[in-house]
CSV table of C-alpha atoms in Angstrom, one decimal:
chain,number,residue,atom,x,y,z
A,177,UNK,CA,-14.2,72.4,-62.5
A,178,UNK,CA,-11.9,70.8,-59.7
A,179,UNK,CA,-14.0,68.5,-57.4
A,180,UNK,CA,-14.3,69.9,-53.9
A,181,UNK,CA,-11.5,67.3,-51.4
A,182,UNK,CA,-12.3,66.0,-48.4
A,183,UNK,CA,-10.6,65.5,-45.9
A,184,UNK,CA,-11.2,63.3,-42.4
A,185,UNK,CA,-10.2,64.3,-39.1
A,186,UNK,CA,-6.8,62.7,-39.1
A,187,UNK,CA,-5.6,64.1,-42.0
A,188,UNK,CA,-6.0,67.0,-40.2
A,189,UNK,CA,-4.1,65.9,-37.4
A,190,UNK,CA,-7.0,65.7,-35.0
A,191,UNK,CA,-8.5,61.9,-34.0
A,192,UNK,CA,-12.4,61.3,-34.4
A,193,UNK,CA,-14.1,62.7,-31.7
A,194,UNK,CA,-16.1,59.2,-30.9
A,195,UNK,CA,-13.0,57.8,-29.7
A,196,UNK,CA,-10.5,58.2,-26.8
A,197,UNK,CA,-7.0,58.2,-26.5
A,198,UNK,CA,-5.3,55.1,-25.1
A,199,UNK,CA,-3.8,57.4,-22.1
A,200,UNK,CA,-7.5,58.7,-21.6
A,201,UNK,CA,-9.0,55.0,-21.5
A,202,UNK,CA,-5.9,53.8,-18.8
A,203,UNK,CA,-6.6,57.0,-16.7
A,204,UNK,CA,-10.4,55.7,-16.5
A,205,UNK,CA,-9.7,52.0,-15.7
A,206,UNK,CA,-9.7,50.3,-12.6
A,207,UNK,CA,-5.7,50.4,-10.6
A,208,UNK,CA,-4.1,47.3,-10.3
A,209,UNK,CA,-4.5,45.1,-7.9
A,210,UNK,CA,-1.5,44.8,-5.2
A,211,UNK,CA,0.1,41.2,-5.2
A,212,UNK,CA,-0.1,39.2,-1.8
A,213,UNK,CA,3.4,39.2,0.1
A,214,UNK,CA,5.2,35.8,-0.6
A,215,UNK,CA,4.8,34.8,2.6
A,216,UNK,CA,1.0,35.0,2.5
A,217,UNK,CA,1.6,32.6,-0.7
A,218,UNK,CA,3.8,29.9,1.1
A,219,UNK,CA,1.6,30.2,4.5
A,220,UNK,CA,-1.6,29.4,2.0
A,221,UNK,CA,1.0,26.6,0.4
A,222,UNK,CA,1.4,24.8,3.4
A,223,UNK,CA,-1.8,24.8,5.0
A,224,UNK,CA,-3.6,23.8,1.9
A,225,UNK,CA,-0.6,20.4,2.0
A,226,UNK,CA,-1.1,19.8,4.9
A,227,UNK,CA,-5.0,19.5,4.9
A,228,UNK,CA,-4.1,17.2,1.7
A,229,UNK,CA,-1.7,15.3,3.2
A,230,UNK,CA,-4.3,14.5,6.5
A,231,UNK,CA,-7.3,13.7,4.3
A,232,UNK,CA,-4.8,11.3,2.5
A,233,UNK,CA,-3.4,9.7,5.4
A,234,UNK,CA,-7.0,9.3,6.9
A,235,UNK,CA,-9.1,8.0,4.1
A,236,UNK,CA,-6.4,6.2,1.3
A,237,UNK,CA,-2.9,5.5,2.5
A,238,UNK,CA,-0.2,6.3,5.2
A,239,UNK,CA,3.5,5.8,5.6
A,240,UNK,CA,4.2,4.0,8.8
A,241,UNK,CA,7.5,2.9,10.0
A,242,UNK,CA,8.3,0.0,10.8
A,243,UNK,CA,10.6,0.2,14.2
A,244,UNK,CA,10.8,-3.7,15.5
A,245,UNK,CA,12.9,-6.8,13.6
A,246,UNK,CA,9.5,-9.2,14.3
A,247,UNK,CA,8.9,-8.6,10.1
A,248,UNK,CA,12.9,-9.2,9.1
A,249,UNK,CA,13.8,-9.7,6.6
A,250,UNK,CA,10.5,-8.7,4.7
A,251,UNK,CA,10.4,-5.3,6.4
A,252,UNK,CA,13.5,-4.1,8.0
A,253,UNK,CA,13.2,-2.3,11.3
A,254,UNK,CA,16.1,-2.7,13.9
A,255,UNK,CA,17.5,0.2,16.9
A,256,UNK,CA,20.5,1.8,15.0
A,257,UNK,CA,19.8,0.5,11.2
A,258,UNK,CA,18.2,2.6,8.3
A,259,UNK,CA,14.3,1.3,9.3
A,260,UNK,CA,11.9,0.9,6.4
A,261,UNK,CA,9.1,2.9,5.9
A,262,UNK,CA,6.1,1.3,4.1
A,263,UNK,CA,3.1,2.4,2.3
A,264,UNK,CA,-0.1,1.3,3.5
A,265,UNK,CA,-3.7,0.8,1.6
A,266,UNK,CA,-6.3,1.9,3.4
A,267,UNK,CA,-9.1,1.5,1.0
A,268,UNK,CA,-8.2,-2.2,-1.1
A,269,UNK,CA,-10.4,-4.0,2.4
A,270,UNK,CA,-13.5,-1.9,1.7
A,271,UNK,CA,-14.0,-3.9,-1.7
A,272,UNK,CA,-12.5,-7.3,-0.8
A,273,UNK,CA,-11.4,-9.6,2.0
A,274,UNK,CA,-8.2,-10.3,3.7
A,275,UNK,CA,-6.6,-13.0,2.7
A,276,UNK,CA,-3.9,-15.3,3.9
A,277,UNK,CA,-0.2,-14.2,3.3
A,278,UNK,CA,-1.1,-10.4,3.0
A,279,UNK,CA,0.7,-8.5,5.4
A,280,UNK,CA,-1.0,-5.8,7.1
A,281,UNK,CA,-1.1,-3.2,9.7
A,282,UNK,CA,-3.3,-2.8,12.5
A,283,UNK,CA,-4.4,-1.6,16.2
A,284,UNK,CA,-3.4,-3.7,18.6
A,285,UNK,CA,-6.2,-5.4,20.1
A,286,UNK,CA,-6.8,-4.5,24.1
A,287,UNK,CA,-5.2,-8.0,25.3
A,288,UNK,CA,-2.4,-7.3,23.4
A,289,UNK,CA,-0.2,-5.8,26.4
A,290,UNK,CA,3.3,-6.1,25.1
A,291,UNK,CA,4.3,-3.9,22.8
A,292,UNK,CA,6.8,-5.2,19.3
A,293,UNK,CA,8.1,-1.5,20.3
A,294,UNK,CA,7.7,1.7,22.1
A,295,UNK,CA,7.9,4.9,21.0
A,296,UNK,CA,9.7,7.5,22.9
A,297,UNK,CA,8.8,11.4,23.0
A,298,UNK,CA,10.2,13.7,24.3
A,299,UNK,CA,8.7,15.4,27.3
A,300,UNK,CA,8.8,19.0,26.1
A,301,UNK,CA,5.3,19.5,24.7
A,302,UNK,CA,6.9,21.4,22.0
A,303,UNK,CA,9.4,18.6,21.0
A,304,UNK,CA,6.8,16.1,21.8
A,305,UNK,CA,4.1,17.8,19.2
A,306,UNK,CA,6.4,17.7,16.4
A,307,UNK,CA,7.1,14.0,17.3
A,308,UNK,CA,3.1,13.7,16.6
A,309,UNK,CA,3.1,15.4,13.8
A,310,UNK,CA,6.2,13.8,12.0
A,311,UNK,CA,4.6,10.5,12.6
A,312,UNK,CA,1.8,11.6,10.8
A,313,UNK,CA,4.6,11.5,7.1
A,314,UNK,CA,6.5,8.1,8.4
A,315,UNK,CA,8.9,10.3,9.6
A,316,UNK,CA,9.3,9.3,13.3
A,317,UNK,CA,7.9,6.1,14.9
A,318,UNK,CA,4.1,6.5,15.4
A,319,UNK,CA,3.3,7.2,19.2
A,320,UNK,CA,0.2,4.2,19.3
A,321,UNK,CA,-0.3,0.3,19.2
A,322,UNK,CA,0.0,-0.4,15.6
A,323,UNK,CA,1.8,-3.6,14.5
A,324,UNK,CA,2.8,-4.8,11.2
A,325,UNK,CA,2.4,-9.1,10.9
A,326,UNK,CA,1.3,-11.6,8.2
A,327,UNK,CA,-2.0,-13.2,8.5
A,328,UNK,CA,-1.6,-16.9,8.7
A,329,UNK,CA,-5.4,-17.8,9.2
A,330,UNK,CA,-8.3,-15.7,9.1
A,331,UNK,CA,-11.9,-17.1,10.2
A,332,UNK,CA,-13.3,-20.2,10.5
A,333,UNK,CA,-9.5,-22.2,10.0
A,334,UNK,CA,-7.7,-24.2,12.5
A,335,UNK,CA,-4.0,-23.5,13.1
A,336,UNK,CA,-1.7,-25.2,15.2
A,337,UNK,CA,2.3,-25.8,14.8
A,338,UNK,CA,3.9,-28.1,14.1
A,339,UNK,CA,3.7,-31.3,12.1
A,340,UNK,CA,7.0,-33.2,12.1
A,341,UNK,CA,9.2,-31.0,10.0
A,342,UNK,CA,8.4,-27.8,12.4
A,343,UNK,CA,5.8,-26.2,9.9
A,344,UNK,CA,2.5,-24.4,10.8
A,345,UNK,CA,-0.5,-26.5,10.0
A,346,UNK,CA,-3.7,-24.5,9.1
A,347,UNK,CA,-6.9,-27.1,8.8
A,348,UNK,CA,-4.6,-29.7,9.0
A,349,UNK,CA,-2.1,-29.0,6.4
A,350,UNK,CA,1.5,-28.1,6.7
A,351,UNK,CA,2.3,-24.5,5.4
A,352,UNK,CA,5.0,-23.6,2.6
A,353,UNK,CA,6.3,-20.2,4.2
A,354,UNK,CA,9.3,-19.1,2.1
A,355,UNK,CA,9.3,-15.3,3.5
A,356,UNK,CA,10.4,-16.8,7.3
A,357,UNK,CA,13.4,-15.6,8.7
A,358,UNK,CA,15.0,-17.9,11.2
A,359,UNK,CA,17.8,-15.3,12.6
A,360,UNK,CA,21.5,-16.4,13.4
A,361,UNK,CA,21.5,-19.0,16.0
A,362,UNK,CA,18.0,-20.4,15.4
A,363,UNK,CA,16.3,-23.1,13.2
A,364,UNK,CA,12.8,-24.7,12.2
A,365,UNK,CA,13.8,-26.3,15.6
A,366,UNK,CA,12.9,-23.6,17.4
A,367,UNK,CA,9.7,-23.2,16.6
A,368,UNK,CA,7.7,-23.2,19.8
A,369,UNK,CA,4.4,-25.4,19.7
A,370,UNK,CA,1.2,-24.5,20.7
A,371,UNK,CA,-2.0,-26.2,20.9
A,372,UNK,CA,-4.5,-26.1,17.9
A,373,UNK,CA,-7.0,-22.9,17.5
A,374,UNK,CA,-9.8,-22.3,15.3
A,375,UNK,CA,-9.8,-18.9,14.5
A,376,UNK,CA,-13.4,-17.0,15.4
A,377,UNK,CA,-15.4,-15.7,12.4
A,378,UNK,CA,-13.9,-11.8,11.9
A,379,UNK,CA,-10.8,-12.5,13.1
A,380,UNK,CA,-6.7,-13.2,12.2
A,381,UNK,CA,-4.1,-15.1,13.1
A,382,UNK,CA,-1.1,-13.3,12.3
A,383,UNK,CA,2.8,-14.0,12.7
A,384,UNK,CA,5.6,-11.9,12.2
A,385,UNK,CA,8.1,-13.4,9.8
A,386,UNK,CA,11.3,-13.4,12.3
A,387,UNK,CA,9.5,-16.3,13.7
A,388,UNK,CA,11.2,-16.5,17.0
A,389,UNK,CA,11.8,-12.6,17.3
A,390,UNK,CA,7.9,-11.7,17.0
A,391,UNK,CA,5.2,-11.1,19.7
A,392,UNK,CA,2.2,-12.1,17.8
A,393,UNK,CA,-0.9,-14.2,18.0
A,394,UNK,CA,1.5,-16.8,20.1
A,395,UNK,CA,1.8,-15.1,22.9
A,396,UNK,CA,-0.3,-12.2,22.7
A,397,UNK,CA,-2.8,-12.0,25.7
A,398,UNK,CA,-1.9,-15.4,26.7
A,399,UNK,CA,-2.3,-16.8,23.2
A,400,UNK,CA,-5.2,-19.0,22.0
A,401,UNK,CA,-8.0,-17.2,21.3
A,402,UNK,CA,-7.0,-14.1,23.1
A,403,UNK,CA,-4.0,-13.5,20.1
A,404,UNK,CA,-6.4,-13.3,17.5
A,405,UNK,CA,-7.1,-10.3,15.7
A,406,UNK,CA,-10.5,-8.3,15.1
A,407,UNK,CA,-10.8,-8.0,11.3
A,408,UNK,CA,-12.1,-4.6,12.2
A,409,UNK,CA,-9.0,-3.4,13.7
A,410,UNK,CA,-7.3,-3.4,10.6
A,411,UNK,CA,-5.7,-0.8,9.1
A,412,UNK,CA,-5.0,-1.5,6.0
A,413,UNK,CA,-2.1,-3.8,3.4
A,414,UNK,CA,1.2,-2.6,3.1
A,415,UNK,CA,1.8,-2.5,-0.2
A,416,UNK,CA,5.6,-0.7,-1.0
A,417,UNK,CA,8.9,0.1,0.9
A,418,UNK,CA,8.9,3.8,-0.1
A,419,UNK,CA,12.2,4.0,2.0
A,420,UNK,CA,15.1,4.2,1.9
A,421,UNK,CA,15.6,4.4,-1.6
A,422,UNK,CA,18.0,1.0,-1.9
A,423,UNK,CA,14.9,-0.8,-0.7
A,424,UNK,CA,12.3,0.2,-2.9
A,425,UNK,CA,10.1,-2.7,-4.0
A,426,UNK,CA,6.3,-4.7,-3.2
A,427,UNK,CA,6.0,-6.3,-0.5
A,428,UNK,CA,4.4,-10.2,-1.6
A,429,UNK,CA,2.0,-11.8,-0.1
A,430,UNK,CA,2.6,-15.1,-0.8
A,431,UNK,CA,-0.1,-17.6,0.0
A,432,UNK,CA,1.5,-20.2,2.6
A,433,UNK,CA,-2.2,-21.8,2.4
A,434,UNK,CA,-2.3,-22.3,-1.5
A,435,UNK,CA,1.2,-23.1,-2.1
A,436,UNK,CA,0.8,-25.8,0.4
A,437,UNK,CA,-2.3,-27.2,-0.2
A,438,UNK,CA,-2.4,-27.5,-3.5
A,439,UNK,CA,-5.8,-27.0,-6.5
A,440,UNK,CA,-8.0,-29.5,-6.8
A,441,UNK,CA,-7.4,-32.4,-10.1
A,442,UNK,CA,-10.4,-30.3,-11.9
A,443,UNK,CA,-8.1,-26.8,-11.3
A,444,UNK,CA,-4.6,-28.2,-12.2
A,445,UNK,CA,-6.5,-29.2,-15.7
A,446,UNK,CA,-7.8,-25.3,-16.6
A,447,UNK,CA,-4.4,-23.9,-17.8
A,448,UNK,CA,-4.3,-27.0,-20.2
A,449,UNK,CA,-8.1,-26.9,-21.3
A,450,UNK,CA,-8.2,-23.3,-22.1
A,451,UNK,CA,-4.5,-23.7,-23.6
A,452,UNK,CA,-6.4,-26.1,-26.2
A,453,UNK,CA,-9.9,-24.0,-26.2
A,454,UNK,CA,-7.7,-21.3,-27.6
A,455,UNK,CA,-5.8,-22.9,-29.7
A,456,UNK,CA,-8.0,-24.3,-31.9
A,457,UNK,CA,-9.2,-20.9,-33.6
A,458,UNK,CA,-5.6,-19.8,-34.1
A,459,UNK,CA,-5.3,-23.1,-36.2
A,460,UNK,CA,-8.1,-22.4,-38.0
A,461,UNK,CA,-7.2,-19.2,-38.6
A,462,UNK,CA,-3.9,-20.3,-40.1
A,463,UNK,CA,-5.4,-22.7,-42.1
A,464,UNK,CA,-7.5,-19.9,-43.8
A,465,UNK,CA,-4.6,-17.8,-44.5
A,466,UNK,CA,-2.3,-20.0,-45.9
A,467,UNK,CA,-4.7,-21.1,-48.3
A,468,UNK,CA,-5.1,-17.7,-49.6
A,469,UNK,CA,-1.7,-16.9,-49.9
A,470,UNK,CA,-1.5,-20.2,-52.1
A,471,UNK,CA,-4.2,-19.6,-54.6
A,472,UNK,CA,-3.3,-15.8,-54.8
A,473,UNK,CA,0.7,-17.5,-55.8
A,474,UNK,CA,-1.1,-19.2,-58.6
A,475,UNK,CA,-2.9,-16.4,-60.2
């Protein structure tokens, strides 16, 4: 007797009627969503940069330009030339000190009356605001008193020029200040005196490396204690020339104050003493090794 067949739904060209067709599922789904226009995007693209680039500037580092010759020919920054812009640290003081050499950036303090430079802006508001804002990137001069110098002293030292070969003297000591740039026509010789000044506690003296093309601590306010600088108006270290291109590089910070005075007998004796502390393992070391490659050659 034949066996009775079976046969399933598709062979019978019908599909299980627990399922649904592909075109019935899609007809139940949700529609697509409509994309945003591109504009929408790039209006969302900017904003969210900007708010970036604000936060960044406020709380880590800024761009400032550097529009005066005082810091030549560290920093350039000249009417007509190519001026640098540098990048500045804002966060490196909240964990350490400032130290001699570094060359920061900083708010002018209120008896500082003149100016290294003066920005100009336009009077339509319009103009004026983009001014602001492209200050804001290192893109245009900053509209404020900011200045750009090289701390010489910082609290608690005395500093005084000169000794008898027209260097500054800090506690007494004649500096070693490689970075100054005596322009065309001047000399060590030029360096004006000034009477010695012990710096107060929380405060700079700072110099601009064009030594006679600065307004600094000299003559700021009348000099003396007047051109010292709150510690707490500083900004922050320049760190990089980010621009123009030709000029990228650090910016040193050479310590005048160290180079000049010197370490101590004990100090100048560390390099050599741990020179010999290490050493004397890598000897022993050797020792060990060459042994073992001689007994294993005699096997």
């Amino acid at each position: 007797m034949a066996e009775p067949v079976h046969r399933s739904a598709d062979e019978d060209g019908q599909e299980p009627a627990a399922e649904s067709t592909p075109d019935a599922a899609a007809g139940d789904g949700p529609k697509d969503k409509k994309k945003p226009p591109l504009w929408r995007e790039l209006l969302v693209l900017a904003a969210t940069a900007l708010v970036l680039t604000v936060l960044i500037q406020t709380f880590l580092a800024r761009v400032y330009v550097i529009p005066s010759q005082s810091m030549e020919e560290t920093l350039h920054g000249c009417p007509g030339c190519n001026n640098d812009r540098v990048l500045v640290d804002k966060l490196v003081y909240d964990f350490g000190d400032i130290e001699p050499g570094e060359v920061v950036v900083f708010r002018g303090p209120e008896a500082w009356g003149n100016n290294d430079f003066t920005s100009v802006r336009s009077e339509n508001p319009v103009v004026a605001g983009l001014q602001s804002a492209l200050s804001l990137v290192g893109l245009a001069p900053p509209d404020e008193r900011d200045f750009v110098k090289r701390v010489i002293a910082v609290g608690g030292q005395t500093v005084e020029c000169c000794d008898d070969q027209h260097r500054l003297k800090v506690d007494g000591k004649p500096l070693d200040e490689p970075y100054v740039y005596w322009a065309p026509g001047t000399s060590p010789e030029d360096h004006k005196p000034f009477e010695a000044v012990t710096v107060p506690e929380g405060h700079l003296w700072v110099m601009g490396d064009n030594r006679t093309n600065s307004t600094d601590s000299r003559a700021q306010g009348g000099g003396g204690l007047n051109g010292t600088v709150p510690e707490e108006n500083v900004i922050g270290k320049a760190r990089v020339i980010v621009l123009p291109p030709s000029r990228w590089q650090g910016i040193g910070d050479h310590n005048a104050q160290a180079a000049a005075l010197g370490a101590p007998a004990w100090q100048q004796g560390i390099p050599a003493g741990a020179g010999l502390v290490a050493a004397w393992p890598l000897v022993f070391f050797t020792r060990k090794v060459r042994k073992r490659l001689t007994r294993a050659s005699q096997v």
